[in-house]
Short mmCIF file of C-alpha atoms and ligand atoms in Angstrom, two decimals:
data_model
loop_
_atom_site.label_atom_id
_atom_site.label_comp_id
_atom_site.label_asym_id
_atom_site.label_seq_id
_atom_site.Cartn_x
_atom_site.Cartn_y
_atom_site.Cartn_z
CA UNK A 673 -26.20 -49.92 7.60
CA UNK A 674 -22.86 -50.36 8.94
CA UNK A 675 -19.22 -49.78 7.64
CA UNK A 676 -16.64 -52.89 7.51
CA UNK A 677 -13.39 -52.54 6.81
CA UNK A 678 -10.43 -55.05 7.07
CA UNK A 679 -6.97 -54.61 6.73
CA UNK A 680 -3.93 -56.73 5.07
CA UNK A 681 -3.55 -58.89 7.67
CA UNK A 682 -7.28 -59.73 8.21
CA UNK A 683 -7.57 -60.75 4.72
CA UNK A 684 -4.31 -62.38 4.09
CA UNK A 685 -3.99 -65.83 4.66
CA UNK A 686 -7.26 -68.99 4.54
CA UNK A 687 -7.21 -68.34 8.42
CA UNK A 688 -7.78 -64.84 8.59
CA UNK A 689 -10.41 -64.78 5.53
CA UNK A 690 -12.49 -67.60 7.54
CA UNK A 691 -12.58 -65.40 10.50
CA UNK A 692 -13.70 -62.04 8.32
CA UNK A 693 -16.33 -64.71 7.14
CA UNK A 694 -17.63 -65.31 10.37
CA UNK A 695 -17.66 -62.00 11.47
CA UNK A 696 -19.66 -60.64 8.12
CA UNK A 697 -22.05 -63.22 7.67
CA UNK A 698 -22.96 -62.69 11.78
CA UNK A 699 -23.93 -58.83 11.06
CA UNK A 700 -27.78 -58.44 11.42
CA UNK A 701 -27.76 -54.69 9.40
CA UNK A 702 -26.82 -54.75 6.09
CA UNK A 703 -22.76 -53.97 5.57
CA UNK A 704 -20.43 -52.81 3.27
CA UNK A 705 -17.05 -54.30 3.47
CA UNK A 706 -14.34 -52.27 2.48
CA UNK A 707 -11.18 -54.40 1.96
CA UNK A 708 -7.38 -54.12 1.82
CA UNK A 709 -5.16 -56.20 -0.61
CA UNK A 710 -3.75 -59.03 1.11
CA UNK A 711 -1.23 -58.44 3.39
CA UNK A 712 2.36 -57.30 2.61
CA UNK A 713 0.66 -57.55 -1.27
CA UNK A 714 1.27 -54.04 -2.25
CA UNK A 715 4.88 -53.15 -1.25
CA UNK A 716 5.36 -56.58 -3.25
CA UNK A 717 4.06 -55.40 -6.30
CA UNK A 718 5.78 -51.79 -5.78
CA UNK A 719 9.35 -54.36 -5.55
CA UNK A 720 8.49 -56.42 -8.46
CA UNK A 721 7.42 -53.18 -10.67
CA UNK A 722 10.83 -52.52 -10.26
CA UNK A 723 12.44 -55.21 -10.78
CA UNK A 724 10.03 -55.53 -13.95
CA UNK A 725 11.34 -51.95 -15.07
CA UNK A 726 15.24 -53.70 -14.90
CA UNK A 727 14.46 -56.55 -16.91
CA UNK A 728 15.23 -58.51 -13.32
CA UNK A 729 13.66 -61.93 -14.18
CA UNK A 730 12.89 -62.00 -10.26
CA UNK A 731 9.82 -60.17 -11.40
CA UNK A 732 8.52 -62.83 -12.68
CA UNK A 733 9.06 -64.77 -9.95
CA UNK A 734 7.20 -62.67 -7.70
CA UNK A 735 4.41 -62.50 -10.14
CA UNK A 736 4.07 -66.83 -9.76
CA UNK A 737 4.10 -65.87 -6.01
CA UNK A 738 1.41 -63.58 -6.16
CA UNK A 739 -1.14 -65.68 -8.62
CA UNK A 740 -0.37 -68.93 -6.78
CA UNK A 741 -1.45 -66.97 -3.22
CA UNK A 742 -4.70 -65.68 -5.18
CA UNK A 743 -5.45 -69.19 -6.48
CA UNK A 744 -4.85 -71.08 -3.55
CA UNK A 745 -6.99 -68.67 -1.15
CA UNK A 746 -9.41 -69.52 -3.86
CA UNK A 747 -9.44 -72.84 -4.28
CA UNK A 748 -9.55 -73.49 -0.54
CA UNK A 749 -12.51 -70.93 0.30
CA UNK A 750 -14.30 -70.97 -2.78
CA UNK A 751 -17.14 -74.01 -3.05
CA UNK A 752 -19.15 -75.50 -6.12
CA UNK A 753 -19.93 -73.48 -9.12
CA UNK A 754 -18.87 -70.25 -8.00
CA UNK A 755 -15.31 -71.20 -8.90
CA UNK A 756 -15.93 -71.34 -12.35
CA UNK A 757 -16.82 -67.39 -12.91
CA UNK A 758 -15.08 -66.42 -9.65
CA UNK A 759 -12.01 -68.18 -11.37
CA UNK A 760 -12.46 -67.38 -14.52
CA UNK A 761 -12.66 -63.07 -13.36
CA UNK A 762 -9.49 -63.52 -11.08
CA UNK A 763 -7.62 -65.13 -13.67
CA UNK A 764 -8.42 -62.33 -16.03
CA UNK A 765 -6.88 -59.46 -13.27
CA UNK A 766 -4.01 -62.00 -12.85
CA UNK A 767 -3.38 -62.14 -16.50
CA UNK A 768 -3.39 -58.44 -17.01
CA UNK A 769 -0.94 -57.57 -13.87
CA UNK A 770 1.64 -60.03 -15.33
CA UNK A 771 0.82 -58.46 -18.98
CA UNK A 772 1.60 -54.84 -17.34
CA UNK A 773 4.74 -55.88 -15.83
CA UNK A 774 5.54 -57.07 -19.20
CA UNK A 775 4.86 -53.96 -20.77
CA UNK A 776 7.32 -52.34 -17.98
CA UNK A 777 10.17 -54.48 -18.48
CA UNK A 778 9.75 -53.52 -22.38
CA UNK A 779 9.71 -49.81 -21.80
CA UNK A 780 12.68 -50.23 -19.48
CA UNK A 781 11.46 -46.90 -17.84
CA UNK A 782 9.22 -46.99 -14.29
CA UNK A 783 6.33 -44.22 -14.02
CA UNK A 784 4.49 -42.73 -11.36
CA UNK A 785 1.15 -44.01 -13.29
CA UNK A 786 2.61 -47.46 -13.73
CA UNK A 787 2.98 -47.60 -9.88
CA UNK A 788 -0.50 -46.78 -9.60
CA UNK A 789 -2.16 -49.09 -11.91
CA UNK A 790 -0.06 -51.96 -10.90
CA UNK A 791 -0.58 -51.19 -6.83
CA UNK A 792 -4.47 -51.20 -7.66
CA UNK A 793 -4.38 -55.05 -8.68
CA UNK A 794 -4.01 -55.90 -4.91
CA UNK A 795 -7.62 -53.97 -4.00
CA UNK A 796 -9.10 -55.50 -7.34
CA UNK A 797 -8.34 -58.83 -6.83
CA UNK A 798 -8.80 -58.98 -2.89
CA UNK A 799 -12.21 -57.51 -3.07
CA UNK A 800 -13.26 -59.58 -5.87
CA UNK A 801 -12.24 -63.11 -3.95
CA UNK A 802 -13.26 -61.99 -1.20
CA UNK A 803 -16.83 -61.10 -2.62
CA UNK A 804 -17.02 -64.59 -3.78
CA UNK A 805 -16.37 -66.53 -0.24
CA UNK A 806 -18.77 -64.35 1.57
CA UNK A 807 -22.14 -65.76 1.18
CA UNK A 808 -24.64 -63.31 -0.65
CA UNK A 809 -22.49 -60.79 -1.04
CA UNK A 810 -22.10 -58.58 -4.41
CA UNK A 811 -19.26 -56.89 -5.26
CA UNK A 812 -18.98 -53.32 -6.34
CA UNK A 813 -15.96 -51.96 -8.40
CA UNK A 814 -14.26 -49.19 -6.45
CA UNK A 815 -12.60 -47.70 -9.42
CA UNK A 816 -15.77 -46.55 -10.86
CA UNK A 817 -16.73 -44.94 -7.21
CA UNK A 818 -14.07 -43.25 -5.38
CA UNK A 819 -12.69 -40.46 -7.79
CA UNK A 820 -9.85 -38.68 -6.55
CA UNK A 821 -8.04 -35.28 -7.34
CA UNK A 822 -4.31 -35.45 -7.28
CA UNK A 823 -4.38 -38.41 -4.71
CA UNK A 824 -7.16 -36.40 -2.98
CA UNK A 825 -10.97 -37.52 -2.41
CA UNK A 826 -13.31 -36.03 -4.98
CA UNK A 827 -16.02 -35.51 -2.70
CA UNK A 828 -18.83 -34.25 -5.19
CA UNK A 829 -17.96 -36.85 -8.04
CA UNK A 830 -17.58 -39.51 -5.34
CA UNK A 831 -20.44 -38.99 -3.39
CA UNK A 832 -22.55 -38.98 -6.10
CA UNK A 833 -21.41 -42.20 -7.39
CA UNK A 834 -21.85 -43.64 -3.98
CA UNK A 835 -25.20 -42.36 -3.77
CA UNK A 836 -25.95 -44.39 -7.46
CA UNK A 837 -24.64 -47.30 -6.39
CA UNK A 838 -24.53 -48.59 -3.14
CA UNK A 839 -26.68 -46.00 -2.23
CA UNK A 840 -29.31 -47.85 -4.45
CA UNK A 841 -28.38 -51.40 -3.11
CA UNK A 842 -30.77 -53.56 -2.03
CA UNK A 843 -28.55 -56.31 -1.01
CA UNK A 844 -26.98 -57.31 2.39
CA UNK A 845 -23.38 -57.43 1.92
CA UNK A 846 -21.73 -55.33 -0.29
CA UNK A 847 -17.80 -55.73 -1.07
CA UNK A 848 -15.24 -53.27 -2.48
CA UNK A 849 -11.27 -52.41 -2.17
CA UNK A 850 -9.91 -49.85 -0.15
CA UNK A 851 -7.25 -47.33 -1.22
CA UNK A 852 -7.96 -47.70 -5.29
CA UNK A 853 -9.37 -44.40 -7.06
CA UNK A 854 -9.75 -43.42 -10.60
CA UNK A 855 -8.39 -39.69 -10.99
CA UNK A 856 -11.81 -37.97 -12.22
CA UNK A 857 -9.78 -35.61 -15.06
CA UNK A 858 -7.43 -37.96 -16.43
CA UNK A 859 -9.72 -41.00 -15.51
CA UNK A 860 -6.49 -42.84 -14.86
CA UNK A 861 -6.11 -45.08 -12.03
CA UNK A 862 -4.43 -42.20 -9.31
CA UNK A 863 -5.13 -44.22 -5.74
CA UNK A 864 -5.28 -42.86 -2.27
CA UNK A 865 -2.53 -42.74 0.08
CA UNK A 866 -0.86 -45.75 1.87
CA UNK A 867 -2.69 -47.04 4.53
CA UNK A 868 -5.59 -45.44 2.52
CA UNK A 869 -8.06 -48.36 2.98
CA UNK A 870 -9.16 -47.05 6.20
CA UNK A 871 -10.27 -43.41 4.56
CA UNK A 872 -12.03 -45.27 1.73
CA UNK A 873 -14.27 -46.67 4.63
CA UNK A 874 -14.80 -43.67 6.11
CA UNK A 875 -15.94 -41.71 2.87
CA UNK A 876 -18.70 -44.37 2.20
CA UNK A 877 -19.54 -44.41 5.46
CA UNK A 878 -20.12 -40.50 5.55
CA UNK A 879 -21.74 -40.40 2.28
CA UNK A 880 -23.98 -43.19 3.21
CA UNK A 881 -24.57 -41.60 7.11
CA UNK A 882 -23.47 -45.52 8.42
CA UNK A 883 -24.73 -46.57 11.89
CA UNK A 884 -21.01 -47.07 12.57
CA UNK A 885 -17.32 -48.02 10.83
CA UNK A 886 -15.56 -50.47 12.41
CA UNK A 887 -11.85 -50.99 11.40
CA UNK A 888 -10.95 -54.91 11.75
CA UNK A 889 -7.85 -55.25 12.41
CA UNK A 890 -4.69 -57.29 13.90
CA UNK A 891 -4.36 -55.78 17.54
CA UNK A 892 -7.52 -55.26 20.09
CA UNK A 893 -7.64 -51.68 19.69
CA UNK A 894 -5.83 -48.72 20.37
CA UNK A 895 -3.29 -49.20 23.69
CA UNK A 896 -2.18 -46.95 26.27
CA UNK A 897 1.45 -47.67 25.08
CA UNK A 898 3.68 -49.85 22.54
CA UNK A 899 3.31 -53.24 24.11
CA UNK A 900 6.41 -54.12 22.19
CA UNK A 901 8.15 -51.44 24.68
CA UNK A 902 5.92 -51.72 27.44
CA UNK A 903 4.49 -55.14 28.45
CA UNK A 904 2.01 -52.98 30.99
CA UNK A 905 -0.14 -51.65 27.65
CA UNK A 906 -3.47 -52.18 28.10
CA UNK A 907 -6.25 -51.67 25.27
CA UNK A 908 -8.28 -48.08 25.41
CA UNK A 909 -11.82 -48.80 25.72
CA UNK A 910 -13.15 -45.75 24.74
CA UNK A 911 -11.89 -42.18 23.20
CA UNK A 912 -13.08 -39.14 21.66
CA UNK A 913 -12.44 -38.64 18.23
CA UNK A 914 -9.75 -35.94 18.94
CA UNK A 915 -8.03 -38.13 21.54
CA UNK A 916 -7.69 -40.74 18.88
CA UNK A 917 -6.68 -37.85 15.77
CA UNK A 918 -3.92 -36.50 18.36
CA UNK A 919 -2.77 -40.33 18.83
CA UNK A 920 -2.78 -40.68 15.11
CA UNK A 921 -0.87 -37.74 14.35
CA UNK A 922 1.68 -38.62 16.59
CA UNK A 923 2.25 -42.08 14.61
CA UNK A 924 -0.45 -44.37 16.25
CA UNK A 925 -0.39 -47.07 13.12
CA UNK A 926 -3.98 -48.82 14.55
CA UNK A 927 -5.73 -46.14 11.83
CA UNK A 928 -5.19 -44.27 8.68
CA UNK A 929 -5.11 -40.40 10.67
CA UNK A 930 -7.35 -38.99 7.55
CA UNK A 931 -9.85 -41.47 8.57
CA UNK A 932 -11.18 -39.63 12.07
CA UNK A 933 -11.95 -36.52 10.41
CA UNK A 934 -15.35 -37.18 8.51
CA UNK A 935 -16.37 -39.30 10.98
CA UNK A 936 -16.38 -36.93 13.64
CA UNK A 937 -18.22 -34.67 11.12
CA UNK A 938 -21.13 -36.82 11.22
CA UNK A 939 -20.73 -38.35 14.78
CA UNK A 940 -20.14 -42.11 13.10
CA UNK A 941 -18.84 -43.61 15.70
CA UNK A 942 -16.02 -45.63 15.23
CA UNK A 943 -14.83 -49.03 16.99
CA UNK A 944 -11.50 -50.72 16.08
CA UNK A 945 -11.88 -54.67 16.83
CA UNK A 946 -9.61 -57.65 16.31
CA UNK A 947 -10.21 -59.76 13.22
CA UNK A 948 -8.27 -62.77 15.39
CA UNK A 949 -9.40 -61.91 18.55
CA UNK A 950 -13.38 -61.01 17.51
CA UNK A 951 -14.72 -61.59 21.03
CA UNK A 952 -12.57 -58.60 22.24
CA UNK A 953 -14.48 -55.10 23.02
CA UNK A 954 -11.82 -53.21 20.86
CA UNK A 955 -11.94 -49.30 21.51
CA UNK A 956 -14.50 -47.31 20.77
CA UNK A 957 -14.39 -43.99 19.21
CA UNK A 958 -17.38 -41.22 19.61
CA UNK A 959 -17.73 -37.22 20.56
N1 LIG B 1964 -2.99 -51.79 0.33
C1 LIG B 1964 -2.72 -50.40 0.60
C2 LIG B 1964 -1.44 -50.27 1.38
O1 LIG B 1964 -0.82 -51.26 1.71
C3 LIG B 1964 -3.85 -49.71 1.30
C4 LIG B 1964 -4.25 -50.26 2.64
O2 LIG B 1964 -3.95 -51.40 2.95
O3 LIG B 1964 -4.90 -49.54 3.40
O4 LIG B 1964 -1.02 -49.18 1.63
MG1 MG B 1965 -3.90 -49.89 7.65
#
């Protein structure tokens, strides 16, 4: 069993989604696919929660925006009768984000929690779609798996749950957001942090002792320099998994730094590949 996880960009537009497709439905092991919300999705609903909070009628606006992208990735990817209950499920998410920004344009007032609960909509609703255009593929709801302690992973609680429920899965494919968390005291929505996609794929992928995790991306893996800066950059085939934490924690952006650590715990080897360039080796990340 192997580890999938794509990020904003992979997910965000009919293109990209037909190319994560491909790429799932072409794995021989079983999978779980760890997604991101669509790209650019959750600093959009961070700006519209504020808006929201000062009565800014743009809020709404952004809100049309954001169920018109949902429906139309929908209607274009989605065949036959799955629409219906596909449909039917995203509409209810869609209906409840636009009800919450309502309630935060009443209260006039902007909390932390409201941040969180509204951010979560973009994992909800991505994994859910995205669930539905992959053939065979089930969908597991990550707020009643990853448990979190102020922002941090709740390893006992969480591994547990894993262990009772994809653990238990039988399936091929199984699909769930990135980055979303219930905290496991106040059982309020409390999420990872940005970026935090990547470190929900790693947990599973530790708890379940994955083959390998492989972060899908937008660039062919991690480069020997900013190729904005220096045309020259060429992609790094191979690293250890302390080459790649040092590159991290010196603002590499290809993964989520938090992300290396439990992998190199259980040698999982890592790759990072191109979502629009699949063909690509990508780098690979091992002891
Ligand atoms: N959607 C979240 C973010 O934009 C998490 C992620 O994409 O990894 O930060
Ligand atoms: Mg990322």
């Amino acid at each position: 069993m192997k580890v999938l996880k794509f990020g904003g960009t992979s997910v965000g537009t009919v293109e990209a989604l037909r190319n994560v497709k491909y790429i799932v439905e072409h794995q021989e092991e079983p999978v779980v696919v760890v997604v991101s919300a669509l790209g650019g999705l959750t600093d959009t609903l961070i700006k519209a929660a504020n808006l929201a909070a000062n009565n800014d009628i743009a809020a709404y606006r952004i809100v049309q925006d954001i169920t018109s992208r949902h429906n139309e990735i929908m209607n274009t990817l989605i065949e036959g009768e799955q629409i219906d209950d596909a449909l039917n499920r995203v509409r209810a998410l869609l209906f409840e984000l636009s009800n919450a920004y309502t309630d935060i344009s009443q209260s006039e007032e902007l909390t932390e929690s409201d941040i969180e609960e509204i951010v979560s909509y973009g994992e909800r609703l991505s994994s859910l779609i995205i669930s539905q255009i992959i053939d065979n593929a089930t969908h597991f709801n990550s707020l009643e798996i990853i448990h979190s302690n102020n922002h941090e992973c709740d390893m006992e609680a969480t591994c547990a749950n894993i262990a009772n429920t994809l653990g238990k899965f039988k399936g091929k494919v199984a699909v769930m957001g990135g980055f979303i968390s219930r905290d496991s005291k106040s059982r309020r929505i409390s999420n990872l942090g940005r970026g935090g996609s990547d470190y929900t794929a790693a947990i599973v992928a530790s708890a379940l002792n994955a083959s390998s995790l492989e972060i899908w991306t937008d660039v062919d893996g991690f480069m020997t320099a900013d190729p904005k800066k220096d045309p020259s950059a060429t992609v790094i085939r191979q690293m250890t998994y302390a080459q790649a934490q040092e590159m991290c924690d010196k603002g590499a952006k290809v993964i989520y730094a938090p992300t290396i650590k439990p992998m190199a715990e259980k040698n999982i080897p890592i790759w990072v590949k191109n979502t629009f360039n699949r063909t690509a080796l990508g780098t690979l990340i091992t002891d």
